[in-house]
Coordinates of N, CA and C in Angstrom, one line a residue:
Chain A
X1 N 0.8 -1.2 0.0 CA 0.0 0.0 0.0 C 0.8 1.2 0.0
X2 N 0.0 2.4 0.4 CA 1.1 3.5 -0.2 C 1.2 4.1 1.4
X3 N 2.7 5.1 1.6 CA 2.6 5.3 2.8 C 3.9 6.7 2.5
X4 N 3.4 7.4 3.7 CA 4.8 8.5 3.9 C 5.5 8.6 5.0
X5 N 6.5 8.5 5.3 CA 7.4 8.2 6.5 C 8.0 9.9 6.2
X6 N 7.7 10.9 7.2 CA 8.8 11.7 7.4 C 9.3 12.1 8.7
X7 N 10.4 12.8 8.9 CA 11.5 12.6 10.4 C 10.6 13.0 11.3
X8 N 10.8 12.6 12.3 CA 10.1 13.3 13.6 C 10.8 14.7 13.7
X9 N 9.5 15.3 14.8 CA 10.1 16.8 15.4 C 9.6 17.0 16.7
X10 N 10.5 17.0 17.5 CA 10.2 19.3 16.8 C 11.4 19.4 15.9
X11 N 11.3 20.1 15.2 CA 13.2 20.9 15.2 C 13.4 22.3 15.1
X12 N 14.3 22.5 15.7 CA 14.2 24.0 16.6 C 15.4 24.8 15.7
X13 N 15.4 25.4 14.9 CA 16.7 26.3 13.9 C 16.9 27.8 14.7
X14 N 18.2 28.2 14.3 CA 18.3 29.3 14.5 C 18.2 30.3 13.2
X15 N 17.3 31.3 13.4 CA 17.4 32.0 11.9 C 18.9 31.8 11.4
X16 N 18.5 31.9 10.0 CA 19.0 31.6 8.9 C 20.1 30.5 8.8
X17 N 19.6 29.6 9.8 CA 20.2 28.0 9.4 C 19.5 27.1 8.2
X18 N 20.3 26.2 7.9 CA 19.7 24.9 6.9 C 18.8 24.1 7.1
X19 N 17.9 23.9 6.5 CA 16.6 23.2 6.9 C 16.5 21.7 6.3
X20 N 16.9 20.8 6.9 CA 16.3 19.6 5.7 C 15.1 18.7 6.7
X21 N 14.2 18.4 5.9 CA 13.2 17.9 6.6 C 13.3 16.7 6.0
X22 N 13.5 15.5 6.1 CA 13.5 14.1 5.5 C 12.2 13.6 5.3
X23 N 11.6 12.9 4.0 CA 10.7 12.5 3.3 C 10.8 11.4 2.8
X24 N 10.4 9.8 2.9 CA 10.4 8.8 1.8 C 8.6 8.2 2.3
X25 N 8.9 8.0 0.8 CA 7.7 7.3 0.5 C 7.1 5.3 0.1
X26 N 6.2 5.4 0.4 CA 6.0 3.8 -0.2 C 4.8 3.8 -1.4
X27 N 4.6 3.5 -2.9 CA 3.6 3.3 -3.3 C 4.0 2.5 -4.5
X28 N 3.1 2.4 -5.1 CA 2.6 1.4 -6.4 C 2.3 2.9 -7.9
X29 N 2.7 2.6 -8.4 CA 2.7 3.1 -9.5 C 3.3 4.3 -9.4
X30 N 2.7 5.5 -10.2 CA 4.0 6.9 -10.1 C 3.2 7.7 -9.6
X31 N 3.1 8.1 -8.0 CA 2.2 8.8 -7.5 C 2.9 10.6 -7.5
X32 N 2.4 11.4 -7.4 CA 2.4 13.0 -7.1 C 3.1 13.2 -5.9
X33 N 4.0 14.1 -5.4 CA 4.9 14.0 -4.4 C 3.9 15.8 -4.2
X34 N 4.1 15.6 -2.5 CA 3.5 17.1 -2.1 C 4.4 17.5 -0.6
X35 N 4.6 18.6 -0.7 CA 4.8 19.2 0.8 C 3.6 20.4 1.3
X36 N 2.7 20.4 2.1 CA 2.1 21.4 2.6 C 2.5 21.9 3.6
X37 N 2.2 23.2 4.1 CA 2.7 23.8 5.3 C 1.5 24.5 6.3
X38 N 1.7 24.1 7.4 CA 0.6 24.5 8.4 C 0.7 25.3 9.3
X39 N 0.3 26.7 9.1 CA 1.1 28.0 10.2 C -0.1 27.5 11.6
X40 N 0.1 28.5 12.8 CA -0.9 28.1 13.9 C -2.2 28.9 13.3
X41 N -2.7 27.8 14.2 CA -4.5 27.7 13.8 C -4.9 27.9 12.6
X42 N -4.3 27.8 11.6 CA -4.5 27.6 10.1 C -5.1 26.3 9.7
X43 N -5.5 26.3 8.3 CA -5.7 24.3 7.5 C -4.0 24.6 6.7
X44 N -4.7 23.5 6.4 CA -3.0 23.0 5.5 C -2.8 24.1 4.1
X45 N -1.9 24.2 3.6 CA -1.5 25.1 2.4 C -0.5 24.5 1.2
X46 N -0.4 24.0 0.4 CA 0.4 23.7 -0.3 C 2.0 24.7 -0.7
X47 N 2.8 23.6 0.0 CA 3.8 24.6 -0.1 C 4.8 24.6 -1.4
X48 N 4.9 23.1 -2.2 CA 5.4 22.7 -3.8 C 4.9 21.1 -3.6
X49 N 5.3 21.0 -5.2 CA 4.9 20.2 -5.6 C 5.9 19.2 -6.7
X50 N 5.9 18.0 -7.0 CA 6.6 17.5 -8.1 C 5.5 16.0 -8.5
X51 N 5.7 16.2 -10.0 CA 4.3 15.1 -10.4 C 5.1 13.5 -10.8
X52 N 6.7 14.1 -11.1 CA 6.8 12.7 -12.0 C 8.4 12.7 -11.3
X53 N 9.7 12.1 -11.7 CA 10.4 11.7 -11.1 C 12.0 12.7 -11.1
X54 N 12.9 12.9 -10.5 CA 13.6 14.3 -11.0 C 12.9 15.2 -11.2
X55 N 11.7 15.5 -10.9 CA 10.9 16.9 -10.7 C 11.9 17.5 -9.4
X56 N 12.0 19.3 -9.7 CA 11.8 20.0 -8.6 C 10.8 20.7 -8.1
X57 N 10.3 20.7 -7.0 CA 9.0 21.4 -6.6 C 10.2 22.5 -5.5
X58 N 9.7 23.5 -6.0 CA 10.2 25.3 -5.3 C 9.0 26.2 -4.9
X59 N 9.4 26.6 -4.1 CA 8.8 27.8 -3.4 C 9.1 28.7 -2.4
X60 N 9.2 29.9 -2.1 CA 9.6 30.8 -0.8 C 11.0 30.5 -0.4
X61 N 11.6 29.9 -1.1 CA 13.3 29.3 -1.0 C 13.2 27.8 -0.6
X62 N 12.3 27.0 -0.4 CA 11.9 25.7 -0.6 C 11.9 25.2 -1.6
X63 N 12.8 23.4 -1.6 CA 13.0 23.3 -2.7 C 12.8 21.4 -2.0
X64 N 12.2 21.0 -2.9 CA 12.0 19.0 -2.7 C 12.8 18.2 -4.2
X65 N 13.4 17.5 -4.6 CA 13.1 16.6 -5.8 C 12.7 15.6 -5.4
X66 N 11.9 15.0 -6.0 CA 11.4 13.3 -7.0 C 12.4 12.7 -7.1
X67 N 12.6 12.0 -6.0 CA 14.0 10.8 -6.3 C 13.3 9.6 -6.5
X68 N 12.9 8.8 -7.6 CA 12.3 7.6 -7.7 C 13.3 6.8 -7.5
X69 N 14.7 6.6 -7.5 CA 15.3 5.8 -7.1 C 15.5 5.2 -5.5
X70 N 15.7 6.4 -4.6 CA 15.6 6.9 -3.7 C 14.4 6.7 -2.7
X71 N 13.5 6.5 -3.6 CA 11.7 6.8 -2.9 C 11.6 7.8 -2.0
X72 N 12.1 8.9 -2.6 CA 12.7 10.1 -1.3 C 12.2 11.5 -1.9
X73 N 11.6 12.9 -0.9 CA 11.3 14.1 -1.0 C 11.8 14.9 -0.4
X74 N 12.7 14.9 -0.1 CA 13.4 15.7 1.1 C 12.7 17.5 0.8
X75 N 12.9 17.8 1.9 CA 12.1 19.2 1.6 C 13.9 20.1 2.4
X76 N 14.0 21.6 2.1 CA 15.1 22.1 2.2 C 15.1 23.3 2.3
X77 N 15.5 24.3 3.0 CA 15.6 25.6 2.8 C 17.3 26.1 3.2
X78 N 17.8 27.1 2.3 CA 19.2 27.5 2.6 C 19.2 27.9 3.9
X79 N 17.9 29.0 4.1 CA 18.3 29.9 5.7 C 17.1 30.3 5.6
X80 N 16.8 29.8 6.6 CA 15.1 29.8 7.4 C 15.2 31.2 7.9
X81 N 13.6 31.4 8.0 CA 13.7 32.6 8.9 C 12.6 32.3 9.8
X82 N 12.3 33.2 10.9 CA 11.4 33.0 11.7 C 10.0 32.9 11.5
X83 N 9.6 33.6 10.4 CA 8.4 33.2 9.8 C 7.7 31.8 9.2
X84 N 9.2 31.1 9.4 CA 9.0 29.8 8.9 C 8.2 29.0 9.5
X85 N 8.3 29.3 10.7 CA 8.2 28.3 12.2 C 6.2 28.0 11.5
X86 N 6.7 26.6 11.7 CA 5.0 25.9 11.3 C 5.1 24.0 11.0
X87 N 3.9 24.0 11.4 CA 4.1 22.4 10.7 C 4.1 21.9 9.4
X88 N 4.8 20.8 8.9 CA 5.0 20.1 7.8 C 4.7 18.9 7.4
X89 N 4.3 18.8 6.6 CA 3.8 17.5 6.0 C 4.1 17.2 4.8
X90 N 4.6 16.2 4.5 CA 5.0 15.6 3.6 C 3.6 14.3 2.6
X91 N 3.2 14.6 1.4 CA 2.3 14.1 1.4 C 2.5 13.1 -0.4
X92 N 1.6 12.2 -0.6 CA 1.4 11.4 -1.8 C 0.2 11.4 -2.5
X93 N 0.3 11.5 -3.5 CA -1.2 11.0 -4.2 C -1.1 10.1 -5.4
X94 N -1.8 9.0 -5.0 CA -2.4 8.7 -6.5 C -3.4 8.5 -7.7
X95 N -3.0 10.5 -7.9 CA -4.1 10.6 -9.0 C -5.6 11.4 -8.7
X96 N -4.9 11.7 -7.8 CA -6.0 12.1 -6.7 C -7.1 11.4 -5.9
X97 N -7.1 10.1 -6.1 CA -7.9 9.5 -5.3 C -7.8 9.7 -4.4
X98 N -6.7 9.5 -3.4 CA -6.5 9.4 -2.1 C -4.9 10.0 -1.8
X99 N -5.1 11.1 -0.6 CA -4.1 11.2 -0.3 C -3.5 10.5 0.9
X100 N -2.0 10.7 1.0 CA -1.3 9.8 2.2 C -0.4 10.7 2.6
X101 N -0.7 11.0 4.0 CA -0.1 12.3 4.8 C 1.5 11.5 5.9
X102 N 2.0 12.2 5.9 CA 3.1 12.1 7.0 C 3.0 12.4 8.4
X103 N 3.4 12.2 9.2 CA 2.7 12.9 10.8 C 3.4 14.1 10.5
X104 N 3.8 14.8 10.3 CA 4.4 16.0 10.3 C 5.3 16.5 11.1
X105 N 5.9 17.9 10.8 CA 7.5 17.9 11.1 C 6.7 19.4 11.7
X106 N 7.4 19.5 12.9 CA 6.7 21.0 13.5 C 8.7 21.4 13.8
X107 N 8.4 22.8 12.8 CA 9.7 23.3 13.2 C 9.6 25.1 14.0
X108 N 10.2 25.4 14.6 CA 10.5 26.6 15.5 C 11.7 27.1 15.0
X109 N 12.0 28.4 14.5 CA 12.8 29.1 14.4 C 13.4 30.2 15.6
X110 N 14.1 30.3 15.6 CA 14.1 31.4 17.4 C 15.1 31.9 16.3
X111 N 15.4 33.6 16.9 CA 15.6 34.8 16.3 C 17.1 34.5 16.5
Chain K
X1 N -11.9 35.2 -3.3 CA -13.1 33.7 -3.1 C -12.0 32.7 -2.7
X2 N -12.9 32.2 -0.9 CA -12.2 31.1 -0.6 C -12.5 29.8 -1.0
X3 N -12.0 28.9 -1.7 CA -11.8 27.9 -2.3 C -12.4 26.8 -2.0
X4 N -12.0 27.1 -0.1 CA -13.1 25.1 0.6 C -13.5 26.4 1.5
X5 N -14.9 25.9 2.0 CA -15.1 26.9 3.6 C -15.5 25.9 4.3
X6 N -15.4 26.0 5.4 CA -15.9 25.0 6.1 C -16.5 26.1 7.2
X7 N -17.6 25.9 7.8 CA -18.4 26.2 9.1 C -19.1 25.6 10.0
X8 N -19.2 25.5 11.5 CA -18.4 27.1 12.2 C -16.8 26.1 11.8
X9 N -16.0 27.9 12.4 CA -14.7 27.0 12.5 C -14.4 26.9 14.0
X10 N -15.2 27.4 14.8 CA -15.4 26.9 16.7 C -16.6 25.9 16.9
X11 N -16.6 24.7 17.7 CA -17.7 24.2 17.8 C -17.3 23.8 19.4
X12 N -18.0 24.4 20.4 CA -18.5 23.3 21.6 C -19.5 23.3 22.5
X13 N -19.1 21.6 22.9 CA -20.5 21.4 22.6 C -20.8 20.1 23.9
X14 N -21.9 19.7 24.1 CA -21.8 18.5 25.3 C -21.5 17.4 24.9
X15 N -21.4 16.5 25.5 CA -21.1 14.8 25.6 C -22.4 14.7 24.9
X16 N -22.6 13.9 24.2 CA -23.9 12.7 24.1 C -24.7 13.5 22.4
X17 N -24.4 15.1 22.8 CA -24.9 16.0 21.1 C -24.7 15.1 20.4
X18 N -25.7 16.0 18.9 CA -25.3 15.6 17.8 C -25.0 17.0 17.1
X19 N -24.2 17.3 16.0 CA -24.0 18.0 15.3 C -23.3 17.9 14.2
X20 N -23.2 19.3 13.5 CA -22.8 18.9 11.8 C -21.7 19.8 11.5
X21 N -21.0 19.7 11.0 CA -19.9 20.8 10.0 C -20.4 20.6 9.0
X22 N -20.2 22.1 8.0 CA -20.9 22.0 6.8 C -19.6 22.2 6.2
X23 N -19.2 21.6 4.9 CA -18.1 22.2 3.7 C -18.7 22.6 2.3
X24 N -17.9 23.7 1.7 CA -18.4 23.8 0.1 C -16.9 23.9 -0.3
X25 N -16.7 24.0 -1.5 CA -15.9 23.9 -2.1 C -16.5 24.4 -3.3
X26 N -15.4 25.5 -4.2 CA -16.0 26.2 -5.3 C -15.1 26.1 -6.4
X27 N -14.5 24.8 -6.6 CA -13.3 24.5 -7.4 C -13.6 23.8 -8.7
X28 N -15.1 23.2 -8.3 CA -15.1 22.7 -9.2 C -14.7 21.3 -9.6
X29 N -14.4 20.6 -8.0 CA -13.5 19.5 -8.0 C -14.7 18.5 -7.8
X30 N -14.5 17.2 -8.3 CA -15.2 16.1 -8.1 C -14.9 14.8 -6.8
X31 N -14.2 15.2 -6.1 CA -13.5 14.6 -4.6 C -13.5 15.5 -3.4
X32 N -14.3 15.2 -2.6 CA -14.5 15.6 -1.0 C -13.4 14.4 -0.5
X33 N -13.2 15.2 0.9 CA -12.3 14.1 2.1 C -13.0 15.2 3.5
X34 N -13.0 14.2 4.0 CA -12.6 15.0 5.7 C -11.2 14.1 6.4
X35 N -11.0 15.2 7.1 CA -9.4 14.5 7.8 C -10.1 14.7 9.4
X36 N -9.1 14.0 10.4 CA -9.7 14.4 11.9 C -8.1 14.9 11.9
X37 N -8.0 15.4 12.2 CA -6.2 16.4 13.4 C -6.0 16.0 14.6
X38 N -5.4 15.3 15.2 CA -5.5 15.1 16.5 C -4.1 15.9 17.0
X39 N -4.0 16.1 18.4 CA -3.8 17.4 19.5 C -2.1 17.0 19.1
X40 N -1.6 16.4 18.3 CA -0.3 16.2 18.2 C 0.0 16.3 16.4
X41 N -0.9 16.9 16.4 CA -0.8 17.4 14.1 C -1.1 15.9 13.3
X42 N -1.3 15.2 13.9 CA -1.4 13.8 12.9 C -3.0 13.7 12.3
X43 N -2.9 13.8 11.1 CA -4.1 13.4 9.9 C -4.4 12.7 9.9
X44 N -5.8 12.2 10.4 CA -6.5 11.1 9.8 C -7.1 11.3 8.8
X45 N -7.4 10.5 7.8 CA -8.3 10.0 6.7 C -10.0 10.1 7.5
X46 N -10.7 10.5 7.0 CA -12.0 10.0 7.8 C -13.4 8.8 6.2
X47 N -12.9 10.1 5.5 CA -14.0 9.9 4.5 C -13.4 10.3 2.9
X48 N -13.7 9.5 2.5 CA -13.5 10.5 0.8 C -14.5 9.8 0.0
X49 N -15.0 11.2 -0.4 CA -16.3 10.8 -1.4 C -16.0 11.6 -2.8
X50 N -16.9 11.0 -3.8 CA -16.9 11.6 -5.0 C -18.3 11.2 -5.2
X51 N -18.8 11.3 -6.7 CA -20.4 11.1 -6.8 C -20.8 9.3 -7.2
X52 N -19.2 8.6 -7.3 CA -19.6 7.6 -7.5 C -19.1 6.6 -6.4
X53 N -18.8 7.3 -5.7 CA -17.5 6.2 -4.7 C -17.6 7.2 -3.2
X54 N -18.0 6.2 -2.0 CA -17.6 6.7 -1.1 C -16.9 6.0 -0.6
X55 N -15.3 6.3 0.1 CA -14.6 5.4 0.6 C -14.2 6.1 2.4
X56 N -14.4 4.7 3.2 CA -14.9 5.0 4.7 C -13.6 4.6 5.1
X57 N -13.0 5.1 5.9 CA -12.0 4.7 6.7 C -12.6 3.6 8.2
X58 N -12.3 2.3 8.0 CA -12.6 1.1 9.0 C -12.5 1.8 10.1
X59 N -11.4 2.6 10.6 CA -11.8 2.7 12.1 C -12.3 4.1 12.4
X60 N -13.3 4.8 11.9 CA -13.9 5.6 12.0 C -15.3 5.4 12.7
X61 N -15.9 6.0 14.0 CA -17.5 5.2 14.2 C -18.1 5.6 13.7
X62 N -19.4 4.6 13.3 CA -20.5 4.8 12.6 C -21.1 6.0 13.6
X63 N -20.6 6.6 14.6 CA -21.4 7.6 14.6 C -21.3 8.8 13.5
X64 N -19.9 8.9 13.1 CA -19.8 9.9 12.1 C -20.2 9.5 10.9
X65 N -21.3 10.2 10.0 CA -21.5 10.2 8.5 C -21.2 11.4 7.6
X66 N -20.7 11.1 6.7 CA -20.8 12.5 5.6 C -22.0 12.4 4.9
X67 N -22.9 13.0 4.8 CA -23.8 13.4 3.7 C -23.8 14.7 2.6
X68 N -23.5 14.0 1.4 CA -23.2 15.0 0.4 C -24.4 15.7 -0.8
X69 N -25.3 16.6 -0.1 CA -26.5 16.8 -1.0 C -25.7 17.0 -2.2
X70 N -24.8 17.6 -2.9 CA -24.2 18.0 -4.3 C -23.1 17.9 -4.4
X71 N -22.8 18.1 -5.1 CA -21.2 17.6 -5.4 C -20.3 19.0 -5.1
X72 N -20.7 20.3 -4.5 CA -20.2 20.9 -4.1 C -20.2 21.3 -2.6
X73 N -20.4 20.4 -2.2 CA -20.9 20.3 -0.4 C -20.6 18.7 -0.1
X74 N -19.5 18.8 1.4 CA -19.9 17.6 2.0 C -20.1 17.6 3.3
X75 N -21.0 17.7 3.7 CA -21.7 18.1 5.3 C -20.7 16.6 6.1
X76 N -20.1 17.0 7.1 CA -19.8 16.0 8.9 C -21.4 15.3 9.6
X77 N -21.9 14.9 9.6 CA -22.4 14.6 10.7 C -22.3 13.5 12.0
X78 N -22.3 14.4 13.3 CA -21.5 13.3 13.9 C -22.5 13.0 15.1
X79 N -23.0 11.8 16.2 CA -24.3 11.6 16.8 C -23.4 11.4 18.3
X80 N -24.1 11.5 19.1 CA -23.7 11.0 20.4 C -22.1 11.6 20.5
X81 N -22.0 12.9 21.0 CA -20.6 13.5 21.1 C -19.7 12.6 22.0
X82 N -18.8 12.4 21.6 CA -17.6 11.8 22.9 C -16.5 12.9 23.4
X83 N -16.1 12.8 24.3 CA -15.0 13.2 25.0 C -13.7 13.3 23.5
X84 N -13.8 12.0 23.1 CA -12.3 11.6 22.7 C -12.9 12.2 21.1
X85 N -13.8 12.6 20.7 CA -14.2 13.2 19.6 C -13.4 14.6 19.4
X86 N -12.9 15.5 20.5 CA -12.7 16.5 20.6 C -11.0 16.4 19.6
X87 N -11.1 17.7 18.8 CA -9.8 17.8 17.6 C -10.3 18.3 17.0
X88 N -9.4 18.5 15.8 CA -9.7 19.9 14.5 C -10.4 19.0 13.1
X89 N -11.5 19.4 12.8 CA -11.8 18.8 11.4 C -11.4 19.3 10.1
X90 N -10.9 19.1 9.2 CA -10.6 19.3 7.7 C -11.1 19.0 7.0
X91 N -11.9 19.8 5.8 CA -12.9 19.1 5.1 C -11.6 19.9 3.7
X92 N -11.5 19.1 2.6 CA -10.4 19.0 1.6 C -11.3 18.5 0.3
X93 N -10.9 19.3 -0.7 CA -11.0 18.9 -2.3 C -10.0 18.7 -2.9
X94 N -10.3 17.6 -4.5 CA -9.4 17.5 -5.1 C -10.1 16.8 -6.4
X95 N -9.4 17.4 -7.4 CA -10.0 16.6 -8.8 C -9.2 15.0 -9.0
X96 N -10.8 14.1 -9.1 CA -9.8 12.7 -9.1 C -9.1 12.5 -11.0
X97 N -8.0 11.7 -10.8 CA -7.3 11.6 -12.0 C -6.9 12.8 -12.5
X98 N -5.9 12.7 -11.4 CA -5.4 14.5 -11.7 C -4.2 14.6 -11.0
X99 N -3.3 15.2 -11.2 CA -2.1 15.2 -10.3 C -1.7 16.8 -9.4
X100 N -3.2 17.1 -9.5 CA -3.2 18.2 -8.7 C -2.7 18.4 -7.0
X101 N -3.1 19.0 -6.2 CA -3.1 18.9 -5.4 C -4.4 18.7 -4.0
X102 N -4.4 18.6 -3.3 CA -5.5 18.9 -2.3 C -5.7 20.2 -1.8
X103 N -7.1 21.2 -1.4 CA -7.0 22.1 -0.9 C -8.2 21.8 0.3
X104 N -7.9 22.5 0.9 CA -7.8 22.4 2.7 C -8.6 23.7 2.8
X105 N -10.1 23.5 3.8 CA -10.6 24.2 4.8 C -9.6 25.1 5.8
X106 N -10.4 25.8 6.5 CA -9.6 26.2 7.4 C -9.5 25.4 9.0
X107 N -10.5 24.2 8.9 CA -10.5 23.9 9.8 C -11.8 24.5 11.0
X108 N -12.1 23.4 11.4 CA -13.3 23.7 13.0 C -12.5 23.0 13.8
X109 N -12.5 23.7 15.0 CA -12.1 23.3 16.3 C -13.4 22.7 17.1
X110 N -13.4 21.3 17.3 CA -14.4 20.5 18.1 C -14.0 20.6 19.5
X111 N -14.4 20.9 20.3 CA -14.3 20.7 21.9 C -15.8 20.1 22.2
X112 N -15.7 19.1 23.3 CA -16.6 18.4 23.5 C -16.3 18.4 25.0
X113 N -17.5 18.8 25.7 CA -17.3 19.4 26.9 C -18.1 18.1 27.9

């Protein structure tokens, strides 16, 4: 079946450190790779995206590839800033039927 | 124009109620879901419907039903409130056979008193 494993958190950066949030996946055919991001008391927001394999999905200095070899999404930012601070999710689809979420990565940036 | 709404986004309420969250969605997508949140950010699956397929997640109770009068609406309704019922609902669209993405409510906050 299909499934997302990403790292546990919290994780706690100091502005403008390196961000890598680890992402692998499990599925059956070539499913859609997603990261959303969850500020407080917000729903979820789509933060990028990649549909097929060597895709880069970018955004706000966030950046994932599609490693089908790998079965891997790593999510990344050069230098976080405090506004970053929110939860993450790492997520799958196939096709849109059905998505498959990761427990999510709650990160804290301190000034 | 917001995309999913979900209402209210505060709900509380006693042990034993019944009540509903309403969602629309104006996307134009043919796939509803609700998610449950629990107090530690983890997503559950609850429901995903479209007009030909409803798919129930096994360990969900039959107290909870979705009822979807249209394909732009998928109402919560949940009977006999519990304690452990209390968490954030997400009511989510998405076009099936599509490599789009999912969009997300803002979320109701259930407290069950």
């Amino acid at each position: 079946g299909n499934s997302v494993t990403q790292m546990e958190g919290p994780v706690t950066l100091s502005e403008e450190a390196f961000l890598t949030i680890n992402c692998t996946y499990t599925a059956t055919g070539y499913p859609s790779l997603f990261w959303y991001v969850q500020y407080p008391g917000e729903g979820l927001q789509l933060l990028l995206k990649a549909t097929k394999a060597d895709d880069k999905g970018s955004n706000k200095g966030f950046e994932a590839t599609y490693r089908k070899e790998t079965t891997s999404f790593h999510l990344e930012k050069g230098s976080v800033q405090v506004s970053d601070s929110a939860v993450y999710f790492c997520a799958l689809s196939d096709l849109g039927n059905q998505f498959y979420f990761g427990t999510g990565t709650s990160l804290t940036v301190i000034p | 124009d917001t995309a999913v709404s979900q209402t209210p986004k505060y709900l509380v309420t006693q042990m034993g109620n019944d009540k509903s969250i309403k969602c629309e969605q104006n996307l134009g997508h043919d796939t509803m879901y609700w998610y449950k949140q629990d107090s530690k950010k983890f997503l559950k699956i609850m429901f995903s419907y479209n007009n030909k397929e409803l798919i129930i997640n096994e360990t969900v109770p039959n107290r909870f039903s979705p009822k979807s009068p249209d394909k732009a609406h998928l109402n919560l309704h949940i009977n006999s409130l519990e304690l452990g019922d209390s968490a954030v609902y997400f009511c989510a669209s998405s076009q099936l056979l599509s490599d789009t993405e999912a969009f997300f409510g803002q979320g109701t906050r259930l407290t069950v008193v």
